[in-house]
């Protein structure tokens, strides 16, 4: 029996029916591991010692939604076999500081590696795999962005912030009136001061977005996330539904190539 620590958002803020961290915790619990949770606000680090956390032990009923918390206790990070960094973005200074604290763990394995969390931006990781991805522009200059949307996106683009998740801040921009588009992009980039990622819009998302979970460089499970009617956001918070999915051999090979490369980076 080993001890597992999950760093998550507060339990009361989670969708307990769908939350993947709780499902992972349940799987460990069913293997008779001791499972604990904490939040980044109660991590602390004193000189000469690994960091500690105020934790709560979890127990479960039949499913992940039937989670119960037990007494709070302070535990050294090195008392755990694995530490699962599952705190959702925004990727801000609090998030960055948490990765520095996790670096203090010497015996516990942190998943994903703190260095990988710092170095690999979730959105910009596509630049490491150009053979598998559509054209992309990271920019803040409105004129450069409008030109890219016109020439590389056929006037139809998706824009993403770099520090959020779950479809937050994601917009579709179509050039119908160039003046109004210029004004919209100027606002999105805060007058050319904030970077945004732009890519051609893929209408295939209306049929569903493929999501694959990997571990140790191998695909584990697949699903199809279908957006709600008249919506392009394939996120459950935006009304998307989850469906089973059988991948093609080409998709399996693509996933394996990406996952193996990321594994070398600590993902």
Coordinates of N, CA, C and O in Angstrom, one line a residue, residues 55-204:
X55 N -3.2 18.3 4.5 CA -3.9 17.3 3.6 C -5.2 16.8 4.2 O -5.4 16.8 5.5
X56 N -6.0 16.2 3.4 CA -7.2 15.4 3.9 C -7.2 14.1 3.2 O -7.1 14.0 2.0
X57 N -7.4 13.0 4.0 CA -7.5 11.7 3.5 C -8.9 11.5 2.9 O -9.9 12.0 3.4
X58 N -9.0 10.8 1.7 CA -10.2 10.6 1.0 C -10.7 9.1 1.2 O -9.8 8.2 1.3
X59 N -12.0 8.9 1.2 CA -12.5 7.6 1.0 C -13.7 7.7 0.0 O -14.2 8.8 -0.2
X60 N -14.0 6.6 -0.6 CA -15.0 6.6 -1.7 C -16.1 5.5 -1.4 O -15.8 4.5 -0.8
X61 N -17.2 5.7 -2.0 CA -18.3 4.7 -2.1 C -18.1 4.0 -3.4 O -17.0 3.6 -3.8
X62 N -19.2 3.9 -4.2 CA -19.2 3.1 -5.4 C -18.6 3.9 -6.6 O -18.2 3.3 -7.6
X63 N -18.5 5.2 -6.5 CA -18.0 6.0 -7.7 C -17.3 7.2 -7.2 O -17.2 7.5 -6.0
X64 N -16.7 8.0 -8.1 CA -15.9 9.1 -7.8 C -16.7 10.2 -7.1 O -16.1 11.0 -6.3
X65 N -18.0 10.3 -7.5 CA -18.8 11.4 -6.9 C -19.1 11.2 -5.4 O -19.4 12.1 -4.7
X66 N -18.9 9.9 -4.9 CA -19.3 9.6 -3.5 C -18.0 9.7 -2.6 O -17.8 8.8 -1.8
X67 N -17.3 10.8 -2.8 CA -16.1 11.0 -2.1 C -16.4 11.6 -0.7 O -17.3 12.4 -0.5
X68 N -15.6 11.1 0.3 CA -15.7 11.7 1.7 C -14.3 12.1 2.1 O -13.3 11.4 1.9
X69 N -14.3 13.3 2.8 CA -13.0 13.7 3.3 C -12.9 13.4 4.8 O -13.9 13.4 5.5
X70 N -11.7 13.2 5.3 CA -11.5 12.9 6.7 C -10.6 14.0 7.3 O -10.4 15.0 6.7
X71 N -10.0 13.7 8.5 CA -9.3 14.7 9.3 C -8.2 15.3 8.5 O -7.5 14.7 7.7
X72 N -7.9 16.6 8.8 CA -6.8 17.3 8.2 C -5.6 17.0 9.0 O -5.6 16.9 10.2
X73 N -4.4 16.9 8.2 CA -3.2 16.7 8.9 C -2.0 17.2 8.0 O -2.2 17.2 6.8
X74 N -1.0 17.6 8.7 CA 0.2 18.1 7.9 C 1.1 16.9 7.6 O 1.4 16.1 8.4
X75 N 1.5 16.8 6.3 CA 2.3 15.7 5.8 C 3.4 16.2 5.0 O 3.2 17.1 4.1
X76 N 4.6 15.7 5.1 CA 5.7 16.1 4.2 C 5.5 15.5 2.8 O 4.9 14.4 2.7
X77 N 5.8 16.3 1.8 CA 5.6 15.8 0.5 C 6.4 14.5 0.2 O 5.9 13.6 -0.6
X78 N 7.5 14.3 0.9 CA 8.3 13.1 0.7 C 7.7 11.8 1.4 O 8.3 10.8 1.3
X79 N 6.6 12.0 2.1 CA 5.9 10.9 2.7 C 5.0 10.1 1.6 O 4.5 9.0 1.9
X80 N 4.9 10.7 0.4 CA 4.0 10.2 -0.6 C 4.9 9.5 -1.7 O 6.0 9.9 -2.0
X81 N 4.3 8.4 -2.3 CA 5.0 7.8 -3.4 C 4.9 8.7 -4.7 O 5.8 8.8 -5.4
X82 N 3.6 9.1 -4.9 CA 3.4 10.0 -6.1 C 2.6 11.3 -5.6 O 1.8 11.2 -4.7
X83 N 3.0 12.4 -6.2 CA 2.2 13.6 -6.1 C 1.7 14.0 -7.4 O 2.4 14.1 -8.4
X84 N 0.4 14.1 -7.5 CA -0.3 14.3 -8.8 C -0.7 15.8 -8.8 O -1.6 16.2 -8.1
X85 N 0.0 16.6 -9.7 CA -0.3 18.0 -9.8 C -1.5 18.2 -10.8 O -1.4 18.1 -12.0
X86 N -2.7 18.4 -10.2 CA -3.9 18.4 -11.0 C -4.7 19.7 -10.8 O -5.8 19.8 -11.2
X87 N -4.0 20.7 -10.3 CA -4.6 22.0 -10.2 C -4.8 22.6 -11.6 O -4.0 22.7 -12.4
X88 N -6.1 23.0 -11.8 CA -6.4 23.7 -13.1 C -5.7 25.0 -13.2 O -5.5 25.7 -12.2
X89 N -5.5 25.5 -14.5 CA -5.0 26.9 -14.7 C -6.1 27.8 -14.2 O -7.2 27.4 -13.8
X90 N -5.9 29.1 -14.1 CA -4.9 29.9 -14.9 C -3.4 29.6 -14.5 O -3.1 29.4 -13.3
X91 N -2.6 29.7 -15.5 CA -1.2 29.5 -15.2 C -0.6 30.9 -14.9 O -0.2 31.7 -15.7
X92 N -0.7 31.2 -13.6 CA -0.3 32.5 -13.1 C 0.9 32.3 -12.1 O 1.5 31.2 -12.0
X93 N 1.2 33.4 -11.4 CA 2.4 33.3 -10.4 C 2.1 32.3 -9.3 O 3.0 31.6 -8.8
X94 N 0.8 32.1 -8.9 CA 0.5 31.1 -7.9 C 0.8 29.7 -8.4 O 1.4 28.9 -7.7
X95 N 0.4 29.5 -9.6 CA 0.7 28.2 -10.2 C 2.2 27.9 -10.4 O 2.7 26.8 -10.0
X96 N 2.9 28.9 -10.8 CA 4.3 28.8 -11.0 C 5.0 28.6 -9.7 O 5.9 27.7 -9.6
X97 N 4.6 29.3 -8.6 CA 5.2 29.1 -7.3 C 5.0 27.7 -6.8 O 5.8 27.1 -6.1
X98 N 3.8 27.1 -7.1 CA 3.5 25.8 -6.7 C 4.5 24.8 -7.3 O 5.0 23.9 -6.7
X99 N 4.9 25.0 -8.6 CA 5.9 24.1 -9.2 C 7.2 24.2 -8.6 O 8.0 23.2 -8.5
X100 N 7.6 25.4 -8.1 CA 8.8 25.6 -7.4 C 8.8 24.8 -6.1 O 9.8 24.2 -5.7
X101 N 7.7 24.9 -5.4 CA 7.6 24.1 -4.1 C 7.7 22.6 -4.4 O 8.3 21.9 -3.6
X102 N 7.0 22.2 -5.5 CA 7.1 20.7 -5.8 C 8.5 20.3 -6.1 O 8.8 19.1 -5.9
X103 N 9.3 21.2 -6.6 CA 10.7 20.8 -6.8 C 11.5 20.4 -5.6 O 12.5 19.7 -5.7
X104 N 10.9 20.7 -4.4 CA 11.6 20.4 -3.2 C 11.4 18.9 -2.8 O 12.2 18.4 -2.0
X105 N 10.5 18.2 -3.4 CA 10.3 16.8 -3.2 C 11.4 16.0 -3.7 O 11.8 16.1 -4.9
X106 N 12.0 15.2 -2.8 CA 13.2 14.4 -3.2 C 12.9 12.9 -3.4 O 13.4 12.2 -4.3
X107 N 11.9 12.4 -2.7 CA 11.6 10.9 -2.7 C 10.3 10.7 -3.6 O 10.2 9.8 -4.3
X108 N 9.4 11.6 -3.4 CA 8.1 11.5 -4.1 C 8.3 11.8 -5.6 O 9.0 12.7 -5.9
X109 N 7.6 11.1 -6.5 CA 7.6 11.4 -7.9 C 6.4 12.3 -8.2 O 5.3 12.0 -7.8
X110 N 6.7 13.5 -8.8 CA 5.7 14.4 -9.1 C 5.2 14.2 -10.6 O 6.0 14.1 -11.5
X111 N 3.9 14.0 -10.7 CA 3.3 13.8 -12.0 C 2.3 14.9 -12.3 O 1.3 15.0 -11.6
X112 N 2.5 15.7 -13.4 CA 3.6 15.7 -14.3 C 4.8 16.5 -13.6 O 4.6 17.2 -12.7
X113 N 6.0 16.3 -14.2 CA 7.2 16.9 -13.6 C 7.0 18.4 -13.5 O 6.5 19.1 -14.5
X114 N 7.4 19.0 -12.4 CA 7.3 20.5 -12.3 C 8.0 21.3 -13.4 O 7.4 22.2 -13.9
X115 N 9.1 20.8 -13.8 CA 9.8 21.5 -15.0 C 9.0 21.4 -16.2 O 8.9 22.4 -17.0
X116 N 8.4 20.3 -16.5 CA 7.5 20.1 -17.7 C 6.3 21.1 -17.6 O 5.9 21.7 -18.6
X117 N 5.7 21.2 -16.4 CA 4.6 22.1 -16.2 C 5.0 23.6 -16.5 O 4.2 24.3 -17.0
X118 N 6.3 23.9 -16.1 CA 6.7 25.3 -16.4 C 7.1 25.5 -17.9 O 6.8 26.5 -18.4
X119 N 7.8 24.5 -18.4 CA 8.4 24.7 -19.8 C 7.4 24.4 -20.9 O 7.6 25.0 -22.0
X120 N 6.4 23.5 -20.7 CA 5.5 23.2 -21.8 C 4.2 23.8 -21.7 O 3.3 23.3 -20.9
X121 N 4.0 24.9 -22.4 CA 2.7 25.5 -22.4 C 1.7 24.7 -23.1 O 2.0 24.2 -24.2
X122 N 0.5 24.5 -22.5 CA -0.5 23.5 -23.1 C -0.8 23.9 -24.5 O -1.0 23.0 -25.3
X123 N -1.0 25.2 -24.8 CA -1.3 25.6 -26.1 C -0.1 25.6 -27.1 O -0.3 25.2 -28.3
X124 N 1.0 26.0 -26.6 CA 2.2 26.1 -27.5 C 2.9 24.8 -27.8 O 3.8 24.8 -28.6
X125 N 2.6 23.8 -27.1 CA 3.2 22.5 -27.3 C 3.0 22.0 -28.8 O 3.8 21.2 -29.3
X126 N 2.0 22.6 -29.5 CA 1.8 22.2 -30.9 C 3.0 22.6 -31.7 O 3.2 21.9 -32.7
X127 N 3.7 23.6 -31.3 CA 4.9 24.0 -32.2 C 6.0 22.9 -32.2 O 6.8 22.9 -33.1
X128 N 6.0 22.0 -31.2 CA 6.9 20.9 -31.2 C 6.5 19.7 -32.2 O 7.3 18.8 -32.4
X129 N 5.3 19.8 -32.7 CA 4.8 18.7 -33.5 C 4.1 19.3 -34.8 O 2.9 19.1 -35.0
X130 N 4.9 20.0 -35.6 CA 4.3 20.7 -36.8 C 3.7 19.7 -37.8 O 2.7 20.0 -38.5
X131 N 4.2 18.5 -37.8 CA 3.7 17.5 -38.8 C 2.3 17.0 -38.4 O 1.6 16.4 -39.3
X132 N 1.9 17.2 -37.2 CA 0.5 16.8 -36.8 C -0.5 17.9 -36.6 O -1.6 17.6 -36.2
X133 N 0.0 19.1 -36.8 CA -0.9 20.3 -36.4 C -1.1 21.2 -37.6 O -0.4 21.2 -38.6
X134 N -2.1 22.1 -37.5 CA -2.4 23.1 -38.5 C -1.5 24.3 -38.2 O -0.9 24.4 -37.2
X135 N -1.4 25.2 -39.3 CA -0.6 26.4 -39.1 C -1.1 27.1 -37.8 O -2.2 27.1 -37.4
X136 N -0.1 27.8 -37.2 CA -0.4 28.6 -36.0 C 0.4 29.8 -35.9 O 1.5 29.9 -36.4
X137 N -0.2 30.9 -35.4 CA 0.5 32.1 -35.2 C 0.3 32.6 -33.7 O -0.8 32.7 -33.2
X138 N 1.5 32.8 -33.1 CA 1.5 33.5 -31.8 C 1.9 34.9 -32.0 O 3.0 35.2 -32.4
X139 N 1.0 35.8 -31.7 CA 1.3 37.2 -32.0 C 0.4 38.1 -31.1 O -0.6 37.7 -30.6
X140 N 0.7 39.4 -31.1 CA -0.1 40.4 -30.5 C -0.4 41.6 -31.4 O -1.3 42.4 -31.1
X141 N 0.4 41.7 -32.5 CA 0.2 42.8 -33.4 C -1.1 42.6 -34.3 O -1.1 41.6 -35.0
X142 N -2.1 43.4 -34.2 CA -3.3 43.2 -34.9 C -3.1 43.1 -36.4 O -3.8 42.3 -37.1
X143 N -2.2 43.9 -37.0 CA -2.1 43.8 -38.5 C -1.5 42.5 -38.9 O -1.9 41.9 -39.9
X144 N -0.5 42.0 -38.1 CA 0.0 40.7 -38.4 C -1.0 39.6 -38.3 O -1.1 38.6 -39.1
X145 N -1.8 39.7 -37.3 CA -2.9 38.7 -37.0 C -3.9 38.7 -38.1 O -4.3 37.6 -38.6
X146 N -4.4 39.9 -38.5 CA -5.4 39.9 -39.6 C -4.8 39.3 -40.9 O -5.5 38.6 -41.6
X147 N -3.6 39.6 -41.2 CA -3.0 39.1 -42.4 C -2.9 37.5 -42.3 O -3.2 36.9 -43.3
X148 N -2.6 37.0 -41.2 CA -2.5 35.5 -41.0 C -3.9 34.9 -41.2 O -4.1 33.9 -41.8
X149 N -4.9 35.5 -40.6 CA -6.3 35.0 -40.7 C -6.7 35.0 -42.1 O -7.4 34.1 -42.6
X150 N -6.4 36.1 -42.9 CA -6.8 36.2 -44.2 C -6.1 35.2 -45.1 O -6.7 34.5 -46.0
X151 N -4.8 35.0 -44.9 CA -4.0 34.2 -45.8 C -3.8 32.8 -45.4 O -3.8 31.9 -46.3
X152 N -3.8 32.5 -44.2 CA -3.5 31.1 -43.7 C -4.8 30.4 -43.2 O -4.8 29.2 -43.0
X153 N -5.8 31.2 -42.9 CA -7.0 30.6 -42.3 C -8.3 30.8 -43.2 O -9.4 30.5 -42.7
X154 N -8.0 31.3 -44.4 CA -9.2 31.5 -45.3 C -10.2 32.4 -44.7 O -11.4 32.2 -44.9
X155 N -9.8 33.3 -43.8 CA -10.7 34.3 -43.2 C -11.5 33.7 -42.0 O -12.4 34.3 -41.5
X156 N -11.2 32.5 -41.5 CA -11.9 31.8 -40.4 C -10.9 31.2 -39.4 O -10.3 30.2 -39.7
X157 N -10.8 31.8 -38.3 CA -9.8 31.4 -37.3 C -10.3 31.2 -35.9 O -11.4 31.6 -35.6
X158 N -9.6 30.4 -35.1 CA -9.9 30.2 -33.7 C -8.8 31.0 -33.0 O -7.6 30.9 -33.4
X159 N -9.1 31.6 -31.9 CA -8.1 32.3 -31.1 C -8.2 31.8 -29.6 O -9.3 31.6 -29.1
X160 N -7.0 31.6 -29.0 CA -6.9 31.0 -27.7 C -6.0 31.8 -26.8 O -4.9 32.2 -27.2
X161 N -6.4 32.0 -25.6 CA -5.4 32.6 -24.6 C -4.4 31.5 -24.2 O -4.7 30.3 -24.3
X162 N -3.3 31.9 -23.6 CA -2.2 30.9 -23.3 C -2.3 30.4 -21.9 O -1.6 29.4 -21.6
X163 N -3.1 31.0 -21.0 CA -3.0 30.7 -19.6 C -4.3 30.2 -19.0 O -4.4 30.0 -17.8
X164 N -5.3 29.8 -19.9 CA -6.6 29.4 -19.4 C -6.8 27.9 -19.8 O -6.0 27.3 -20.4
X165 N -8.0 27.4 -19.6 CA -8.3 26.0 -19.9 C -9.8 25.9 -20.1 O -10.6 26.8 -19.8
X166 N -10.2 24.7 -20.5 CA -11.6 24.3 -20.6 C -12.5 25.2 -21.5 O -13.6 25.4 -21.3
X167 N -11.8 25.8 -22.6 CA -12.6 26.6 -23.5 C -12.7 28.0 -23.1 O -13.3 28.9 -23.9
X168 N -12.2 28.4 -21.9 CA -12.3 29.8 -21.5 C -11.5 30.7 -22.3 O -10.3 30.5 -22.6
X169 N -12.1 31.8 -22.8 CA -11.4 32.7 -23.6 C -11.2 32.3 -25.1 O -10.6 33.1 -25.9
X170 N -11.7 31.2 -25.5 CA -11.6 30.7 -26.9 C -12.7 31.3 -27.7 O -13.8 31.3 -27.4
X171 N -12.3 31.9 -28.9 CA -13.3 32.6 -29.7 C -13.0 32.2 -31.2 O -11.9 31.8 -31.6
X172 N -14.1 32.3 -32.0 CA -14.0 32.1 -33.4 C -14.1 33.5 -34.1 O -14.9 34.3 -33.7
X173 N -13.1 33.7 -35.0 CA -13.1 35.0 -35.7 C -13.2 34.8 -37.2 O -12.4 34.1 -37.8
X174 N -14.2 35.4 -37.8 CA -14.4 35.3 -39.2 C -14.3 36.7 -39.8 O -14.9 37.6 -39.4
X175 N -13.5 36.8 -40.9 CA -13.4 38.1 -41.6 C -14.5 38.3 -42.5 O -14.6 37.7 -43.6
X176 N -15.5 39.1 -42.1 CA -16.6 39.5 -43.0 C -16.5 41.0 -43.2 O -16.7 41.5 -44.3
X177 N -16.2 41.7 -42.2 CA -15.9 43.1 -42.3 C -14.5 43.4 -41.6 O -14.4 43.3 -40.4
X178 N -13.5 43.7 -42.4 CA -12.2 43.8 -41.9 C -12.0 44.8 -40.8 O -11.2 44.7 -39.9
X179 N -12.7 45.9 -40.9 CA -12.6 47.0 -39.9 C -13.1 46.5 -38.6 O -12.4 46.7 -37.5
X180 N -14.2 45.8 -38.5 CA -14.7 45.3 -37.3 C -13.8 44.2 -36.7 O -13.6 44.1 -35.5
X181 N -13.3 43.4 -37.6 CA -12.3 42.3 -37.1 C -11.1 42.9 -36.5 O -10.6 42.5 -35.5
X182 N -10.6 44.0 -37.2 CA -9.4 44.7 -36.7 C -9.7 45.2 -35.3 O -8.9 45.1 -34.3
X183 N -10.9 45.8 -35.0 CA -11.2 46.3 -33.7 C -11.3 45.2 -32.7 O -10.9 45.3 -31.6
X184 N -11.9 44.0 -33.1 CA -12.1 42.9 -32.2 C -10.7 42.4 -31.8 O -10.5 42.1 -30.6
X185 N -9.8 42.2 -32.7 CA -8.5 41.7 -32.4 C -7.7 42.7 -31.6 O -6.9 42.3 -30.6
X186 N -7.9 44.0 -31.8 CA -7.2 45.0 -31.0 C -7.7 44.9 -29.5 O -6.9 45.0 -28.6
X187 N -9.0 44.6 -29.4 CA -9.5 44.4 -28.0 C -9.0 43.1 -27.4 O -8.6 43.1 -26.2
X188 N -9.0 42.0 -28.1 CA -8.5 40.7 -27.6 C -7.1 40.8 -27.2 O -6.7 40.2 -26.2
X189 N -6.2 41.6 -27.9 CA -4.8 41.7 -27.6 C -4.5 42.9 -26.7 O -3.3 43.2 -26.4
X190 N -5.6 43.5 -26.2 CA -5.4 44.7 -25.4 C -4.5 45.7 -26.0 O -3.4 46.1 -25.5
X191 N -4.9 46.1 -27.2 CA -4.2 47.0 -28.1 C -2.7 46.6 -28.4 O -1.8 47.4 -28.3
X192 N -2.6 45.3 -28.7 CA -1.4 44.8 -29.1 C -0.4 44.5 -28.0 O 0.8 44.3 -28.3
X193 N -0.9 44.3 -26.8 CA 0.0 44.1 -25.7 C 0.0 42.6 -25.2 O 0.9 42.2 -24.5
X194 N -1.1 41.9 -25.5 CA -1.2 40.5 -25.0 C -1.1 39.5 -26.2 O -1.8 39.7 -27.2
X195 N -0.3 38.5 -26.0 CA -0.1 37.5 -27.0 C -1.4 36.6 -27.0 O -1.9 36.2 -26.0
X196 N -1.8 36.1 -28.2 CA -2.8 35.2 -28.4 C -2.4 34.2 -29.5 O -1.6 34.5 -30.3
X197 N -2.9 33.0 -29.4 CA -2.6 31.9 -30.4 C -3.8 31.9 -31.4 O -4.9 31.7 -31.0
X198 N -3.4 31.9 -32.7 CA -4.4 31.8 -33.7 C -4.1 30.6 -34.6 O -3.0 30.3 -35.0
X199 N -5.2 29.9 -35.0 CA -5.1 28.8 -36.0 C -6.4 28.8 -36.9 O -7.4 29.3 -36.5
X200 N -6.3 28.1 -38.0 CA -7.5 28.0 -38.9 C -8.6 27.2 -38.1 O -8.3 26.3 -37.4
X201 N -9.8 27.7 -38.2 CA -10.9 27.0 -37.6 C -11.2 25.7 -38.3 O -11.1 25.6 -39.6
X202 N -11.4 24.6 -37.6 CA -11.6 23.3 -38.1 C -13.1 23.0 -37.9 O -13.5 22.6 -36.8
X203 N -13.9 23.0 -39.0 CA -15.4 22.7 -38.9 C -15.6 21.3 -38.4 O -16.7 20.9 -38.0
X204 N -14.6 20.4 -38.5 CA -14.8 19.0 -38.1 C -15.1 18.9 -36.6 O -15.6 17.9 -36.1

